[in-house]
Amino acid sequence: MGATVSQDDNDSDCHTHQSPINIWTKMALYDPFLKPLKIQYDPTTSRKIVNLGHCFNVEFDDTSDMSVLSDGPLNSRYRLRQFHFHWGSSDKDGSEHVIDGNVYPAELHIVYWNSQKYESFEEAAKHPDGLAVIGVLLKIGEANPVLQTIIEHLDDVKTKGKEHSFTKYNLARLLPNDLDYWTYHGSLTTEPYFECVTWIVLQRAIPISSAQLTRFRGLLCTSEYEKPVPIMENHRPVQLLHDRVVRSSRL
Ligand SMILES: NS(=O)(=O)c1ccc(B(O)O)cc1
Ligand SMILES: [Zn+2]
């Protein structure tokens, strides 16, 4: 007699906390115990910009707790490692998280790891409370001068594997003043998709101009020795919510 597989067996599979998701704002649960985000940022920790082939990272010195994220939904101190973006082949899509069915043209991910409990980013990524990622939606608007300082360096990292020094970046100026957020437990949105992320998606989007966003699509996923292929898009489709609840920091 073969095993019978019921519907709930599908939910018992081990990939039920995947990201990104569609956030239905009216279904989000206001949690009065959620604290405001505490973002301590030291501009001297920015080190370099790197073309990874599927995106570019701005990377930080994470050998000590100089730029850290704490409070919010978190129970530990998380150390800043890198930030990167996801975008689409046109301004019509590109974000990973979707809000009430609305896709945004791009999304910023600021990646932190739990340096209070774990010795390294790699170790932290193996645990459900290992990482915290602040997701910031981008909307088409005025040219963003703080993004422009990044965009000016994209020509230095045009091909896969290229990197360029990138210091004294003022990440704090990139964030909106309003830090209200939605939070839920999820995963990395690229390989290896580990379910190790406390997602903190800001409720306020930041502007980018269409011309600035076009510059992202000029990056190449090929090395300088290969036929040039642009990174036209790098966003993952939304995943099933399963048994998760999204909480909101604002009523
Ligand atoms: N897109 S994401 O923020 O979920 C993310 C962050 C880090 C890594 B990783 O360092 O492998 C992968 C995906
Ligand atoms: Zn990302």
Short mmCIF file of C-alpha atoms and ligand atoms in Angstrom, two decimals:
data_model
loop_
_atom_site.label_atom_id
_atom_site.label_comp_id
_atom_site.label_asym_id
_atom_site.label_seq_id
_atom_site.Cartn_x
_atom_site.Cartn_y
_atom_site.Cartn_z
CA MET A 1 0.00 0.00 0.00
CA GLY A 2 1.64 3.29 -1.13
CA ALA A 3 1.77 6.31 1.22
CA THR A 4 -1.12 8.75 0.70
CA VAL A 5 -0.02 12.38 0.34
CA SER A 6 -2.54 14.83 1.80
CA GLN A 7 -2.66 18.58 1.11
CA ASP A 8 -1.07 19.39 4.45
CA ASP A 9 1.85 17.09 3.59
CA ASN A 10 2.75 19.69 0.95
CA ASP A 11 2.98 22.32 3.71
CA SER A 12 5.16 20.00 5.76
CA ASP A 13 7.86 20.27 3.07
CA CYS A 14 10.92 22.11 4.24
CA HIS A 15 10.69 25.16 1.94
CA THR A 16 7.75 27.06 3.45
CA HIS A 17 9.58 30.26 4.42
CA GLN A 18 10.74 31.47 0.99
CA SER A 19 11.14 35.06 -0.19
CA PRO A 20 10.09 37.39 -1.71
CA ILE A 21 6.34 37.53 -1.01
CA ASN A 22 3.36 39.67 -1.88
CA ILE A 23 2.57 41.74 1.23
CA TRP A 24 -1.23 42.24 1.57
CA THR A 25 -1.09 45.35 3.78
CA LYS A 26 -4.63 44.93 5.12
CA MET A 27 -3.70 41.39 6.30
CA ALA A 28 -0.56 42.58 8.11
CA LEU A 29 -0.85 42.43 11.90
CA TYR A 30 0.00 45.62 13.79
CA ASP A 31 2.37 44.53 16.59
CA PRO A 32 2.66 47.21 19.33
CA PHE A 33 5.68 45.37 20.76
CA LEU A 34 7.72 45.99 17.58
CA LYS A 35 10.39 48.63 18.32
CA PRO A 36 11.65 51.34 15.95
CA LEU A 37 14.66 50.23 13.88
CA LYS A 38 18.00 51.28 15.40
CA ILE A 39 20.44 51.84 12.51
CA GLN A 40 23.97 52.85 13.54
CA TYR A 41 26.04 53.55 10.42
CA ASP A 42 29.71 54.56 10.16
CA PRO A 43 30.55 55.82 6.60
CA THR A 44 34.18 54.74 7.04
CA THR A 45 33.06 51.08 6.87
CA SER A 46 32.26 51.15 3.14
CA ARG A 47 35.03 49.44 1.16
CA LYS A 48 34.24 48.51 -2.46
CA ILE A 49 31.70 47.99 -5.24
CA VAL A 50 31.80 44.56 -6.92
CA ASN A 51 30.11 43.11 -10.06
CA LEU A 52 29.00 39.59 -9.07
CA GLY A 53 27.55 38.77 -12.48
CA HIS A 54 23.89 38.66 -11.40
CA CYS A 55 24.04 42.00 -9.51
CA PHE A 56 26.53 44.43 -7.96
CA ASN A 57 27.29 44.69 -4.24
CA VAL A 58 28.53 47.61 -2.22
CA GLU A 59 30.57 45.84 0.43
CA PHE A 60 31.55 46.93 3.93
CA ASP A 61 34.21 46.09 6.48
CA ASP A 62 32.34 43.61 8.72
CA THR A 63 35.30 42.62 10.93
CA SER A 64 33.78 44.50 13.88
CA ASP A 65 30.49 46.01 15.02
CA MET A 66 30.90 49.47 13.48
CA SER A 67 27.74 49.65 11.35
CA VAL A 68 24.97 47.72 13.06
CA LEU A 69 21.20 47.18 13.03
CA SER A 70 19.33 46.41 16.23
CA ASP A 71 15.88 46.67 17.88
CA GLY A 72 12.96 46.63 15.40
CA PRO A 73 11.82 42.97 15.29
CA LEU A 74 15.32 41.79 16.22
CA ASN A 75 16.57 40.22 19.45
CA SER A 76 20.27 40.61 18.63
CA ARG A 77 22.75 43.06 17.11
CA TYR A 78 23.28 42.55 13.37
CA ARG A 79 26.41 43.71 11.53
CA LEU A 80 26.30 45.41 8.08
CA ARG A 81 27.89 43.29 5.31
CA GLN A 82 26.70 44.59 1.92
CA PHE A 83 23.88 46.14 -0.02
CA HIS A 84 22.68 45.46 -3.55
CA PHE A 85 19.72 46.01 -5.84
CA HIS A 86 17.23 43.99 -7.89
CA TRP A 87 15.72 45.41 -11.07
CA GLY A 88 13.69 44.48 -14.16
CA SER A 89 14.12 44.66 -17.93
CA SER A 90 11.81 47.71 -17.94
CA ASP A 91 10.46 50.18 -15.37
CA LYS A 92 7.26 48.07 -15.23
CA ASP A 93 8.75 45.47 -12.91
CA GLY A 94 11.94 44.74 -10.98
CA SER A 95 11.17 44.66 -7.27
CA GLU A 96 11.16 41.33 -5.43
CA HIS A 97 8.58 42.17 -2.76
CA VAL A 98 5.16 43.15 -4.10
CA ILE A 99 2.78 45.37 -2.09
CA ASP A 100 -0.96 44.68 -2.51
CA GLY A 101 -0.20 43.29 -5.95
CA ASN A 102 1.84 46.35 -6.96
CA VAL A 103 5.30 45.67 -8.39
CA TYR A 104 7.94 48.42 -8.09
CA PRO A 105 10.72 49.04 -10.65
CA ALA A 106 13.54 48.07 -8.29
CA GLU A 107 14.41 47.09 -4.70
CA LEU A 108 17.39 47.77 -2.43
CA HIS A 109 18.54 45.03 -0.01
CA ILE A 110 20.76 46.03 2.94
CA VAL A 111 22.22 42.79 4.31
CA TYR A 112 23.21 42.33 7.96
CA TRP A 113 24.29 39.21 9.93
CA ASN A 114 23.84 38.28 13.59
CA SER A 115 27.31 39.01 14.99
CA GLN A 116 26.04 38.65 18.56
CA LYS A 117 25.36 34.89 18.14
CA TYR A 118 27.55 33.79 15.23
CA GLU A 119 31.21 34.10 14.30
CA SER A 120 30.80 34.87 10.59
CA PHE A 121 28.29 35.70 7.86
CA GLU A 122 28.70 32.21 6.40
CA GLU A 123 27.91 30.59 9.78
CA ALA A 124 25.00 32.96 10.44
CA ALA A 125 23.42 32.11 7.06
CA LYS A 126 22.92 28.51 8.31
CA HIS A 127 20.51 29.63 11.08
CA PRO A 128 16.91 30.98 11.02
CA ASP A 129 17.98 34.10 12.99
CA GLY A 130 21.24 34.49 11.11
CA LEU A 131 20.51 37.39 8.77
CA ALA A 132 18.40 40.54 8.71
CA VAL A 133 17.74 42.30 5.41
CA ILE A 134 16.19 45.77 5.08
CA GLY A 135 14.22 45.88 1.84
CA VAL A 136 13.58 49.34 0.37
CA LEU A 137 11.28 49.69 -2.65
CA LEU A 138 12.32 52.11 -5.40
CA LYS A 139 9.79 54.17 -7.37
CA ILE A 140 10.38 56.19 -10.55
CA GLY A 141 10.77 59.88 -9.73
CA GLU A 142 13.42 62.58 -9.46
CA ALA A 143 17.05 61.60 -9.98
CA ASN A 144 18.41 60.45 -6.61
CA PRO A 145 21.74 62.18 -5.82
CA VAL A 146 22.69 59.55 -3.21
CA LEU A 147 22.16 56.75 -5.76
CA GLN A 148 24.09 58.83 -8.32
CA THR A 149 27.34 58.39 -6.37
CA ILE A 150 26.90 54.61 -6.84
CA ILE A 151 25.85 54.88 -10.48
CA GLU A 152 28.95 56.96 -11.30
CA HIS A 153 31.07 53.92 -10.36
CA LEU A 154 29.16 51.33 -12.42
CA ASP A 155 31.45 51.88 -15.41
CA ASP A 156 34.38 50.85 -13.19
CA VAL A 157 32.70 47.46 -12.52
CA LYS A 158 31.04 46.91 -15.91
CA THR A 159 32.10 43.27 -16.31
CA LYS A 160 31.67 40.27 -14.01
CA GLY A 161 34.37 40.00 -11.35
CA LYS A 162 35.42 43.66 -11.53
CA GLU A 163 35.65 45.63 -8.29
CA HIS A 164 36.52 49.22 -7.40
CA SER A 165 37.21 50.98 -4.14
CA PHE A 166 34.13 52.73 -2.79
CA THR A 167 34.68 54.48 0.51
CA LYS A 168 32.94 57.01 2.73
CA TYR A 169 29.51 56.18 1.31
CA ASN A 170 26.67 57.75 3.26
CA LEU A 171 24.12 54.92 3.33
CA ALA A 172 22.01 56.75 5.93
CA ARG A 173 21.16 59.42 3.32
CA LEU A 174 19.74 56.71 1.04
CA LEU A 175 17.03 55.69 3.53
CA PRO A 176 13.68 57.44 3.82
CA ASN A 177 12.97 59.46 6.98
CA ASP A 178 9.99 57.26 7.75
CA LEU A 179 11.32 53.86 8.90
CA ASP A 180 7.97 52.14 9.48
CA TYR A 181 8.18 48.56 8.22
CA TRP A 182 6.56 45.19 7.60
CA THR A 183 8.45 42.17 8.93
CA TYR A 184 8.24 38.40 8.36
CA HIS A 185 10.55 35.37 8.37
CA GLY A 186 11.89 34.35 4.98
CA SER A 187 14.86 33.42 2.84
CA LEU A 188 17.65 34.57 0.61
CA THR A 189 16.07 35.41 -2.76
CA THR A 190 18.96 33.89 -4.73
CA GLU A 191 20.88 30.62 -4.48
CA PRO A 192 21.22 28.99 -1.92
CA TYR A 193 17.75 30.31 -0.80
CA PHE A 194 18.57 29.56 2.89
CA GLU A 195 15.61 30.34 5.24
CA CYS A 196 17.78 32.52 7.46
CA VAL A 197 16.39 36.03 6.97
CA THR A 198 14.33 38.32 9.18
CA TRP A 199 12.91 40.54 6.45
CA ILE A 200 12.28 44.20 7.27
CA VAL A 201 10.51 45.83 4.30
CA LEU A 202 10.16 49.62 4.64
CA GLN A 203 6.69 51.01 4.00
CA ARG A 204 8.10 54.16 2.32
CA ALA A 205 9.69 53.87 -1.16
CA ILE A 206 12.69 55.96 -2.28
CA PRO A 207 12.97 57.66 -5.72
CA ILE A 208 15.18 56.73 -8.66
CA SER A 209 14.95 58.28 -12.14
CA SER A 210 14.28 56.13 -15.20
CA ALA A 211 17.66 57.23 -16.62
CA GLN A 212 19.45 56.12 -13.42
CA LEU A 213 17.69 52.76 -13.47
CA THR A 214 18.71 52.28 -17.12
CA ARG A 215 22.34 52.49 -15.96
CA PHE A 216 21.80 49.32 -13.82
CA ARG A 217 20.85 47.41 -17.00
CA GLY A 218 24.16 48.51 -18.57
CA LEU A 219 26.07 46.22 -16.20
CA LEU A 220 27.31 43.03 -17.86
CA CYS A 221 26.91 39.49 -16.48
CA THR A 222 29.87 38.45 -18.66
CA SER A 223 33.58 38.87 -18.01
CA GLU A 224 35.74 41.25 -20.04
CA TYR A 225 36.88 38.27 -22.22
CA GLU A 226 33.37 37.17 -23.22
CA LYS A 227 30.75 38.50 -25.65
CA PRO A 228 28.95 41.24 -23.62
CA VAL A 229 25.55 40.23 -22.13
CA PRO A 230 23.75 42.87 -19.98
CA ILE A 231 22.13 42.12 -16.60
CA MET A 232 18.66 43.01 -17.84
CA GLU A 233 16.81 41.72 -14.78
CA ASN A 234 17.55 39.87 -11.55
CA HIS A 235 14.37 39.66 -9.46
CA ARG A 236 12.82 36.46 -8.12
CA PRO A 237 9.04 35.83 -8.42
CA VAL A 238 6.93 35.99 -5.24
CA GLN A 239 6.66 32.81 -3.16
CA LEU A 240 3.80 31.23 -1.16
CA LEU A 241 3.18 32.67 2.32
CA HIS A 242 2.25 29.24 3.82
CA ASP A 243 1.80 29.55 7.65
CA ARG A 244 3.47 32.95 7.99
CA VAL A 245 1.98 36.21 9.25
CA VAL A 246 3.40 39.60 8.22
CA ARG A 247 3.59 42.08 11.10
CA SER A 248 3.51 45.87 10.78
CA SER A 249 5.27 48.43 12.96
CA ARG A 250 2.47 50.93 12.25
CA LEU A 251 -1.25 50.72 12.95
N1 LIG B 1 18.68 38.98 -2.19
S1 LIG B 1 19.02 38.68 -0.67
O1 LIG B 1 19.15 39.94 0.08
O2 LIG B 1 18.02 37.75 -0.16
C1 LIG B 1 20.56 37.87 -0.56
C2 LIG B 1 21.53 38.32 0.32
C3 LIG B 1 22.77 37.65 0.40
C4 LIG B 1 22.98 36.53 -0.40
B1 LIG B 1 24.32 35.79 -0.33
O3 LIG B 1 25.41 36.40 0.26
O4 LIG B 1 24.48 34.56 -0.89
C5 LIG B 1 21.99 36.07 -1.29
C6 LIG B 1 20.77 36.75 -1.37
ZN ZN B 2 18.64 40.85 -2.70
#
